[in-house]
Every structure is written in structure tokens, then in C-alpha cells.
Coordinates of C-alpha atoms in Angstrom, one line a residue:
X1 CA 0.0 0.0 0.0
X2 CA 1.4 3.4 -1.0
X3 CA 1.4 6.4 1.3
X4 CA -1.4 9.0 0.8
X5 CA -0.6 11.9 -1.5
X6 CA -2.2 15.2 -2.4
X7 CA -3.5 15.9 -5.9
X8 CA -2.6 12.3 -7.0
X9 CA -3.4 10.8 -10.4
X10 CA -4.8 7.3 -10.5
X11 CA -6.3 5.0 -13.2
X12 CA -9.2 4.1 -11.0
X13 CA -10.7 5.6 -7.8
X14 CA -13.0 3.3 -5.8
X15 CA -15.5 4.7 -3.4
X16 CA -16.4 2.1 -0.8
X17 CA -13.9 0.0 1.0
X18 CA -16.1 -3.0 2.1
X19 CA -15.9 -6.5 0.7
X20 CA -16.8 -5.3 -2.8
X21 CA -14.6 -2.3 -3.0
X22 CA -11.6 -4.0 -1.4
X23 CA -11.8 -7.0 -3.7
X24 CA -12.2 -4.6 -6.7
X25 CA -9.0 -2.7 -5.7
X26 CA -7.1 -6.0 -5.6
X27 CA -8.6 -7.2 -9.0
X28 CA -7.7 -3.9 -10.7
X29 CA -4.2 -3.8 -9.1
X30 CA -3.8 -7.4 -10.4
X31 CA -4.2 -5.9 -13.9
X32 CA -1.5 -3.3 -13.0
X33 CA -3.9 -0.3 -12.7
X34 CA -3.0 2.4 -10.2
X35 CA -5.9 2.4 -7.7
X36 CA -7.2 4.7 -5.0
X37 CA -9.6 3.1 -2.4
X38 CA -11.7 5.5 -0.4
X39 CA -13.9 4.7 2.7
X40 CA -15.2 6.8 5.5
X41 CA -14.6 3.9 8.0
X42 CA -11.2 3.1 9.4
X43 CA -9.9 -0.3 8.3
X44 CA -9.3 -1.4 11.9
X45 CA -13.0 -0.8 12.7
X46 CA -14.2 -2.9 9.7
X47 CA -12.1 -5.8 10.9
X48 CA -13.6 -6.0 14.4
X49 CA -15.7 -9.1 15.1
X50 CA -18.6 -6.8 16.2
X51 CA -18.6 -5.0 12.8
X52 CA -20.5 -7.7 10.9
X53 CA -21.5 -11.1 12.3
X54 CA -22.9 -12.5 9.0
X55 CA -21.4 -15.2 6.8
X56 CA -21.1 -15.3 3.0
X57 CA -21.9 -18.3 0.9
X58 CA -19.0 -18.1 -1.6
X59 CA -19.8 -20.0 -4.7
X60 CA -17.0 -22.2 -6.1
X61 CA -16.5 -20.0 -9.2
X62 CA -16.3 -16.9 -7.0
X63 CA -13.8 -18.7 -4.7
X64 CA -11.5 -19.1 -7.8
X65 CA -11.2 -15.3 -8.0
X66 CA -9.9 -15.2 -4.4
X67 CA -7.5 -18.0 -5.2
X68 CA -6.1 -16.2 -8.2
X69 CA -5.7 -13.0 -6.3
X70 CA -3.6 -14.8 -3.6
X71 CA -6.2 -14.4 -0.8
X72 CA -7.1 -18.1 -0.4
X73 CA -4.3 -19.2 2.0
X74 CA -5.6 -16.8 4.6
X75 CA -9.2 -17.6 4.0
X76 CA -9.1 -21.4 3.6
X77 CA -8.7 -22.4 7.3
X78 CA -12.0 -20.5 8.0
X79 CA -13.9 -21.6 4.8
X80 CA -16.2 -24.6 5.3
X81 CA -16.7 -26.5 2.0
X82 CA -20.4 -27.1 1.0
X83 CA -20.4 -30.8 -0.2
X84 CA -24.2 -31.1 -0.5
X85 CA -27.3 -28.8 -0.7
X86 CA -30.7 -30.2 0.3
X87 CA -33.8 -28.1 -0.4
X88 CA -37.2 -29.1 0.9
X89 CA -40.7 -27.6 1.0
X90 CA -41.7 -27.5 4.7
X91 CA -40.0 -27.8 8.0
X92 CA -38.1 -30.8 9.2
X93 CA -39.8 -33.5 11.3
X94 CA -38.0 -34.9 14.2
X95 CA -38.3 -38.4 12.8
X96 CA -36.6 -37.4 9.6
X97 CA -32.8 -37.0 9.8
X98 CA -32.6 -34.6 6.9
X99 CA -35.4 -33.0 4.9
X100 CA -38.8 -31.9 5.7
X101 CA -42.5 -32.6 5.5
X102 CA -42.7 -32.7 1.7
X103 CA -41.9 -35.9 -0.1
X104 CA -40.3 -33.9 -2.9
X105 CA -36.8 -32.7 -2.3
X106 CA -33.9 -31.3 -4.3
X107 CA -30.4 -32.7 -3.6
X108 CA -27.3 -31.2 -5.0
X109 CA -24.2 -33.4 -4.6
X110 CA -20.8 -31.8 -5.4
X111 CA -19.5 -35.2 -6.4
X112 CA -21.7 -35.1 -9.5
X113 CA -19.7 -32.2 -10.9
X114 CA -16.6 -33.0 -12.9
X115 CA -14.4 -30.2 -11.5
X116 CA -13.6 -31.8 -8.1
X117 CA -14.7 -28.6 -6.3
X118 CA -17.2 -28.3 -3.5
X119 CA -20.4 -26.4 -4.4
X120 CA -19.1 -23.4 -2.4
X121 CA -17.8 -22.3 0.9
X122 CA -19.3 -20.7 4.0
X123 CA -17.0 -18.0 5.3
X124 CA -17.6 -15.5 8.1
X125 CA -17.5 -12.0 6.7
X126 CA -14.9 -11.0 9.3
X127 CA -12.4 -13.5 7.8
X128 CA -13.0 -12.3 4.3
X129 CA -12.3 -8.8 5.5
X130 CA -9.2 -9.8 7.3
X131 CA -7.8 -11.4 4.1
X132 CA -8.8 -8.5 1.9
X133 CA -7.3 -5.9 4.2
X134 CA -4.1 -7.8 4.7
X135 CA -3.7 -8.0 0.9
X136 CA -4.5 -4.3 0.6
X137 CA -1.8 -3.4 3.1
X138 CA 0.8 -5.2 1.1
X139 CA -0.2 -4.1 -2.4
X140 CA 2.2 -1.9 -4.3
X141 CA -0.2 0.0 -6.5
X142 CA -3.1 0.6 -4.2
X143 CA -3.4 3.7 -2.0
X144 CA -6.0 3.5 0.8
X145 CA -7.7 6.7 1.9
X146 CA -9.5 5.6 5.1
X147 CA -11.0 7.0 7.2
X148 CA -11.7 9.6 4.5
X149 CA -15.1 11.1 3.5
X150 CA -15.8 11.9 -0.1
X151 CA -17.6 15.2 -0.5
X152 CA -17.8 15.6 -4.2
X153 CA -17.1 14.0 -7.6
X154 CA -16.8 16.0 -10.8
X155 CA -16.7 14.3 -14.1
X156 CA -14.9 15.9 -17.1
X157 CA -14.6 14.6 -20.7
X158 CA -11.2 13.0 -20.0
X159 CA -11.1 12.3 -16.2
X160 CA -12.9 12.6 -12.9
X161 CA -11.9 14.4 -9.8
X162 CA -12.9 13.1 -6.3
X163 CA -12.6 15.6 -3.5
X164 CA -12.2 14.5 0.1
X165 CA -13.5 16.3 3.2
X166 CA -10.0 17.3 4.2
X167 CA -9.4 19.0 0.8
X168 CA -7.4 16.3 -0.9
X169 CA -8.2 15.7 -4.5
X170 CA -7.8 12.5 -6.5
X171 CA -7.9 12.5 -10.3
X172 CA -8.8 9.2 -12.1
X173 CA -9.8 8.0 -15.5
X174 CA -12.7 6.0 -13.9
X175 CA -14.6 6.1 -10.6
X176 CA -16.1 2.9 -9.2
X177 CA -19.2 3.0 -7.1
X178 CA -18.8 0.3 -4.5
X179 CA -20.7 2.3 -1.9
X180 CA -23.6 0.0 -1.1
X181 CA -27.2 -0.3 -1.9
X182 CA -28.0 3.3 -1.1
X183 CA -25.0 4.4 -3.3
X184 CA -24.6 8.2 -3.2
X185 CA -22.5 8.0 -6.4
X186 CA -25.3 6.2 -8.2
X187 CA -27.9 8.7 -7.0
X188 CA -25.7 11.7 -7.9
X189 CA -25.3 10.3 -11.4
X190 CA -29.1 10.2 -11.8
X191 CA -29.2 6.4 -12.3
X192 CA -32.6 5.1 -11.3
X193 CA -33.3 1.7 -9.8
X194 CA -36.1 -0.8 -9.9
X195 CA -36.7 -1.4 -6.2
X196 CA -39.1 -2.7 -3.6
X197 CA -39.2 -4.0 -0.1
X198 CA -40.2 -7.4 1.0
X199 CA -42.6 -7.8 4.0
X200 CA -39.8 -9.9 5.5
X201 CA -36.9 -9.6 7.9
X202 CA -33.7 -11.6 7.8
X203 CA -32.6 -13.0 11.1
X204 CA -29.0 -14.3 11.3
X205 CA -27.4 -16.3 14.1
X206 CA -24.6 -18.8 14.6
X207 CA -25.5 -22.0 16.5
X208 CA -23.2 -24.7 18.0
X209 CA -24.5 -28.2 17.8
X210 CA -23.8 -31.7 19.1
X211 CA -23.4 -33.6 15.8
X212 CA -21.4 -32.7 12.7
X213 CA -23.1 -31.2 9.7
X214 CA -21.0 -33.1 7.2
X215 CA -20.7 -30.2 4.9
X216 CA -24.5 -30.1 4.2
X217 CA -26.3 -26.9 3.6
X218 CA -30.1 -27.1 4.0
X219 CA -32.9 -24.8 3.0
X220 CA -36.5 -25.2 4.1
X221 CA -39.2 -23.3 2.3
X222 CA -41.6 -22.2 4.9
X223 CA -44.8 -20.0 4.6
X224 CA -43.0 -16.9 6.1
X225 CA -39.9 -17.4 3.9
X226 CA -36.9 -19.6 3.5
X227 CA -34.9 -20.9 6.4
X228 CA -31.3 -21.9 5.7
X229 CA -28.7 -23.9 7.8
X230 CA -25.2 -23.2 6.5
X231 CA -22.2 -25.3 7.5
X232 CA -19.4 -23.5 9.2
X233 CA -16.0 -24.5 10.4
X234 CA -15.8 -26.1 13.8
X235 CA -14.2 -24.5 16.8
X236 CA -11.0 -26.3 17.5
X237 CA -8.4 -26.5 20.2
X238 CA -5.2 -28.0 19.0
X239 CA -6.3 -30.8 16.7
X240 CA -9.5 -31.4 18.7
X241 CA -13.0 -30.2 17.7
X242 CA -14.6 -28.5 20.7
X243 CA -18.0 -27.8 19.0
X244 CA -19.6 -28.0 15.5
X245 CA -21.1 -24.8 14.1
X246 CA -23.7 -23.7 11.6
X247 CA -25.1 -20.3 10.5
X248 CA -28.8 -19.8 10.5
X249 CA -30.4 -17.4 7.9
X250 CA -34.0 -17.2 8.9
X251 CA -36.5 -15.2 6.7
X252 CA -39.5 -14.3 8.8
X253 CA -42.5 -12.1 8.3
X254 CA -41.7 -8.5 9.1
X255 CA -44.5 -8.3 11.7
X256 CA -43.5 -11.5 13.5
X257 CA -39.7 -11.0 13.5
X258 CA -39.4 -8.6 16.5
X259 CA -41.1 -11.2 18.8
X260 CA -38.6 -13.9 17.8
X261 CA -35.7 -11.5 18.2
X262 CA -37.0 -10.7 21.7
X263 CA -37.1 -14.3 22.9
X264 CA -34.6 -15.5 25.5
X265 CA -31.9 -17.9 24.2
X266 CA -33.8 -21.1 25.2
X267 CA -37.0 -20.1 23.4
X268 CA -35.1 -18.8 20.4
X269 CA -33.3 -22.1 20.1
X270 CA -36.6 -24.0 20.5
X271 CA -38.0 -22.0 17.6
X272 CA -35.0 -23.0 15.5
X273 CA -35.3 -26.6 16.5
X274 CA -39.0 -26.6 15.5
X275 CA -37.9 -25.6 12.0
X276 CA -34.8 -27.8 11.4
X277 CA -35.6 -30.9 13.5
X278 CA -33.2 -32.7 15.8
X279 CA -30.6 -34.2 13.3
X280 CA -27.9 -31.8 14.7
X281 CA -28.5 -32.8 18.3
X282 CA -28.5 -30.3 21.2
X283 CA -28.2 -26.6 20.1
X284 CA -26.6 -23.6 21.8
X285 CA -26.2 -20.0 20.5
X286 CA -22.8 -18.6 19.6
X287 CA -22.7 -14.8 19.8
X288 CA -25.4 -12.3 19.1
X289 CA -28.4 -12.4 16.7
X290 CA -28.5 -10.0 13.8
X291 CA -31.4 -8.8 11.8
X292 CA -31.9 -6.7 8.7
X293 CA -34.9 -5.7 6.4
X294 CA -35.0 -7.5 3.0
X295 CA -35.3 -5.5 -0.1
X296 CA -34.7 -5.7 -3.9
X297 CA -33.1 -3.1 -6.2
X298 CA -31.5 -3.3 -9.6
X299 CA -29.9 -0.2 -11.2
X300 CA -31.4 0.6 -14.6
X301 CA -27.8 1.3 -15.8
X302 CA -24.5 0.0 -14.4
X303 CA -22.6 2.8 -16.0
X304 CA -22.4 6.6 -16.6
X305 CA -19.7 8.7 -18.1
X306 CA -16.5 7.8 -16.1
X307 CA -18.5 5.8 -13.6
X308 CA -19.2 2.1 -13.1
X309 CA -21.3 0.4 -10.5
X310 CA -20.4 -2.9 -8.8
X311 CA -21.9 -5.1 -6.1
X312 CA -24.7 -3.7 -4.0
X313 CA -24.5 -0.3 -5.7
X314 CA -25.7 -2.1 -8.9
X315 CA -28.0 -4.8 -7.4
X316 CA -29.3 -6.1 -4.1
X317 CA -31.3 -9.3 -4.1
X318 CA -33.2 -11.6 -1.7
X319 CA -30.9 -14.1 0.1
X320 CA -33.1 -17.0 -1.0
X321 CA -30.4 -18.3 -3.5
X322 CA -27.3 -17.1 -1.6
X323 CA -26.0 -15.3 -4.6
X324 CA -25.8 -11.6 -3.5
X325 CA -22.0 -11.4 -3.0
X326 CA -21.2 -13.8 -5.9
X327 CA -23.0 -11.4 -8.3
X328 CA -20.6 -8.6 -7.0
X329 CA -17.5 -10.8 -7.5
X330 CA -18.6 -11.5 -11.1
X331 CA -19.1 -7.7 -11.6
X332 CA -15.6 -7.0 -10.4
X333 CA -13.9 -9.8 -12.3
X334 CA -15.7 -8.9 -15.5
X335 CA -14.9 -5.2 -15.2
X336 CA -11.2 -5.8 -14.4
X337 CA -11.0 -7.9 -17.6
X338 CA -12.9 -5.4 -19.7
X339 CA -10.7 -2.5 -18.6
X340 CA -7.5 -4.5 -19.1
X341 CA -8.6 -5.5 -22.6
X342 CA -9.4 -1.8 -23.4
X343 CA -6.1 -0.6 -22.1
X344 CA -4.3 -3.3 -24.2
X345 CA -6.0 -1.8 -27.3
X346 CA -5.0 1.8 -26.3
X347 CA -8.6 2.8 -25.4
X348 CA -9.8 5.1 -22.7
X349 CA -10.9 3.0 -19.7
X350 CA -13.4 5.6 -18.6
X351 CA -15.1 6.1 -22.0
X352 CA -18.7 5.1 -22.3
X353 CA -17.8 2.9 -25.3
X354 CA -15.5 0.9 -23.0
X355 CA -17.9 0.8 -20.1
X356 CA -20.7 -0.3 -22.3
X357 CA -18.9 -3.6 -22.9
X358 CA -19.0 -4.2 -19.1
X359 CA -22.7 -3.3 -19.0
X360 CA -23.6 -5.7 -21.8
X361 CA -21.7 -8.5 -20.1
X362 CA -23.1 -8.0 -16.6
X363 CA -26.5 -6.3 -16.6
X364 CA -28.5 -9.0 -18.4
X365 CA -26.9 -11.8 -16.3
X366 CA -27.6 -9.8 -13.1
X367 CA -31.2 -9.0 -14.1
X368 CA -32.0 -12.6 -14.9
X369 CA -30.7 -13.8 -11.5
X370 CA -32.3 -11.0 -9.6
X371 CA -35.7 -11.3 -11.1
X372 CA -35.5 -15.1 -11.0
X373 CA -34.8 -15.0 -7.3
X374 CA -37.7 -12.6 -6.8
X375 CA -40.0 -15.1 -8.5
X376 CA -38.7 -17.8 -6.2
X377 CA -39.5 -15.7 -3.2
X378 CA -43.1 -15.2 -4.4
X379 CA -43.5 -18.9 -5.3
X380 CA -42.2 -20.3 -2.1
X381 CA -43.1 -17.8 0.6
X382 CA -46.7 -19.0 1.0
X383 CA -48.6 -22.1 1.9
X384 CA -51.3 -22.1 -0.9
X385 CA -52.1 -25.8 -1.5
X386 CA -52.2 -26.0 -5.3
X387 CA -49.2 -23.8 -5.7
X388 CA -47.3 -25.9 -3.2
X389 CA -48.1 -29.0 -5.0
X390 CA -46.9 -27.5 -8.3
X391 CA -43.6 -26.4 -6.9
X392 CA -43.1 -29.7 -5.1
X393 CA -43.6 -31.6 -8.4
X394 CA -41.2 -29.1 -10.1
X395 CA -38.5 -29.8 -7.4
X396 CA -39.0 -33.5 -7.8
X397 CA -38.7 -33.3 -11.6
X398 CA -35.4 -31.3 -11.3
X399 CA -34.1 -33.8 -8.8
X400 CA -34.9 -36.7 -11.0
X401 CA -33.4 -35.4 -14.3
X402 CA -29.6 -35.5 -13.9
X403 CA -28.6 -33.0 -16.6
X404 CA -31.1 -30.4 -15.3
X405 CA -30.0 -31.0 -11.7
X406 CA -26.3 -30.4 -12.8
X407 CA -27.3 -27.2 -14.6
X408 CA -28.9 -25.9 -11.4
X409 CA -25.8 -27.0 -9.4
X410 CA -23.5 -25.0 -11.8
X411 CA -25.8 -22.0 -11.4
X412 CA -25.6 -22.3 -7.6
X413 CA -21.8 -22.3 -8.0
X414 CA -21.9 -19.1 -10.1
X415 CA -20.5 -21.1 -12.9
X416 CA -22.9 -20.1 -15.7
X417 CA -22.9 -17.7 -18.6
X418 CA -19.7 -16.0 -19.8
X419 CA -17.1 -16.4 -17.0
X420 CA -14.4 -13.8 -16.5
X421 CA -10.8 -15.1 -16.5
X422 CA -10.6 -14.7 -12.7
X423 CA -13.5 -17.1 -12.3
X424 CA -12.6 -19.6 -15.0
X425 CA -11.8 -23.2 -14.0
X426 CA -8.4 -23.6 -12.4
X427 CA -5.9 -25.5 -14.5

């Protein structure tokens, strides 16, 4: 990481230093661009355990980008491979080891894929941040401005100027909006979004359990919304496992969520047990509970003159398919490749003609996944008998047809459509 300078010239200025912005900086630096990364929060604050207690389901194709950027050795000890995914309609019954009330289930087995990779990995966001910030600290052509508040961005025909609150100015050929779902840069550029809120709340908690999860991720489609159990790495001491862990992502009706969040630990765990059954044995809570409102937005354009959107600034989707961050990784990998190709041809990386190639690559793909996920939410977040029968038969059909099942597995692994080089199969 280079020291901070006044009036500096960069190829790319990234606003937003979270998981999307940090990864973008590393991907662009990997292509030998000079990068400025700006965030109002101090890096040390973002690396604290209390900053974000959530986990990320990192699809196997997205994990390849972390490997190619040299981040994986630091992440791997805390990344639990997903070997199987089991989806069922209804809650688990205590007499059923895995599954739920419906006779139709969908089972994805990583051994069916010919790449030898798991379907993905569950990683605590804190460990992703630690790896990203460690890499940023050692990068030669990345300058981090944090804590530093951006106060304005002015776009000119040949460059953009970002002004910080302390008066420093940064000139760049291109500005990247990685500043979240309420992106000020997107709003300032006049880019509209298709957006709506779901009448649902996401509840997140980590549980310790008596029996191993065996790398199995489960999702139960319940009337209030999906309920997922995601396998995490165990807590170890020396070579001994002290306790097994899983992450709970519980979608609940907005009106009912506060009551569940207010329960004491014993009653909260009982509510979890009523939904997942007893196949994991005795449960205990690990750490605090987190909650957040669920909403959808999709930017109507991913670009403007000298501006490109990535991650949540471009799209935010329901967690039903666990693809939110993976979409952002694909944005970043595709944009890095697009810009490197343009530079190789002597083109202006901030020109709309260059950025349009990125938009053509990513917006349709993102839209298809976003609206497809929204349709799944509407299809599965209810208990209407005829609709439930139809969706159960559909799940059973997918499960019974191997080529169709493998296609859905590759989609769950973010291994579909045109893949950027950072996400291509490892040789």
C-alpha cells in the first residue's frame, strides 16, 4: 500500500472499502492499474468481530477469484466446504434425519460435478475482510484513503476528480461505485433503480450443535420465507474439535420478527429446533443475533460517463439463493477484464464505449438472476395448497433429471454464462 498523496493521479478511484470495494481494488491492481480506495470507516473498525456477524456463501466459481488474487491461503482455514445442498418444502420433522414434510426434495451433490470442487464455501465476513485488508496493506499500486469522507465527484470529458473532506483531490480515469445499496454515487449520477421492499426480515445467528453437519447446507421453504442452515468451520483447540457450528439465515414475516428476536436464548433455540428438526443434536447459541430488512433493487444502468457500479451499488437481491455477493464478485472480475482489454487496445478505460462492454456483459446476467430470485420468493413464501403441489412436483422433476440437476448446481456455483478469467476453471 502506497502512502497517501495530495493531488494524485490514478487510473481508478474506488468509493467504498467494504468487501466489494476491497476486492475490486485487488482485482484492478492485479491488472496493473493504479488504484485509490476511499472509505469513511477506518480499516481497523471494519475488521472487528462486532462490525459484521454475518457469513457469506462463496460459490465455487467466485472462490476461484480469491485464489487467483492470492487471498485463499488466509481464508481457507475458515472456509467450510459445502459438499451437499438439500432443499425441501416445509420444516423438518423430528423423525426425519434430513429433509422436511414434503416428499419432494432437491439434492445437489458436489461429487456429481466433474471439476472436483465443492459447491461453495461458507466463510464468516470477518475472515473475508481480514484477508482482503491484509492484501491491501501489502499491495504496491493501491493507495487506501480511510477514514476519509468523499464530499464531491466532478466528471470531465477525459477524467474525474474526487474531493475528500480534508481538501485532498484525487484524479482518475474512472470512478467505481462500491458504496452500497444506497449508493450516493449512483444517485448523484441520476441512475434510477427498480426497487421494492419485501414484507420480511432476515434473522442471522450462529449455532453450535452436538453432531457434525458433514458439509451439508439445507434450505427449508416455509410460509414466512426460506430458512437456511449453512455449515461453518468447527471451533478447534489443538487438533480437537470443541464444537460444531452452523449459521442460520431465517427469513421471517416482518410483523413477527421482533417477537422472535426478543425471545430468550432457550425459546429462540426451541424455535430454530422446531424448524430444522433434531438431526444436529443439542443446540446452543454462539454470539449475538443480527437482523436486517429484506429489499430488492436493480440499477437501470450499471454505467455513466467515467462511472461504473459494482456489487450492492448495482444490485441487491433476496438471500433465497445465496448469490448476492457472488454477483458482485462477477461484476468485479468482468470489469477488471474489460478494462485490461481496453487498455491493451489503447482505449480510454473511462469512456462510455469501454464501459458499455461491461454493461452488456453484466446487466442481463444480473437481471436474470435478480428477477429469477424474486420469482422464487413469491413462489415459495406462501402455503397455498395448489401452488405448493406444483412447486413440489417441479422440485421433484429437477431432482430426477440429472442434466437439469447439474445445470442448477452450476448456477448455484456461479458457474454459468460467460465467465471472467478470474473465475474460470483452475488448471
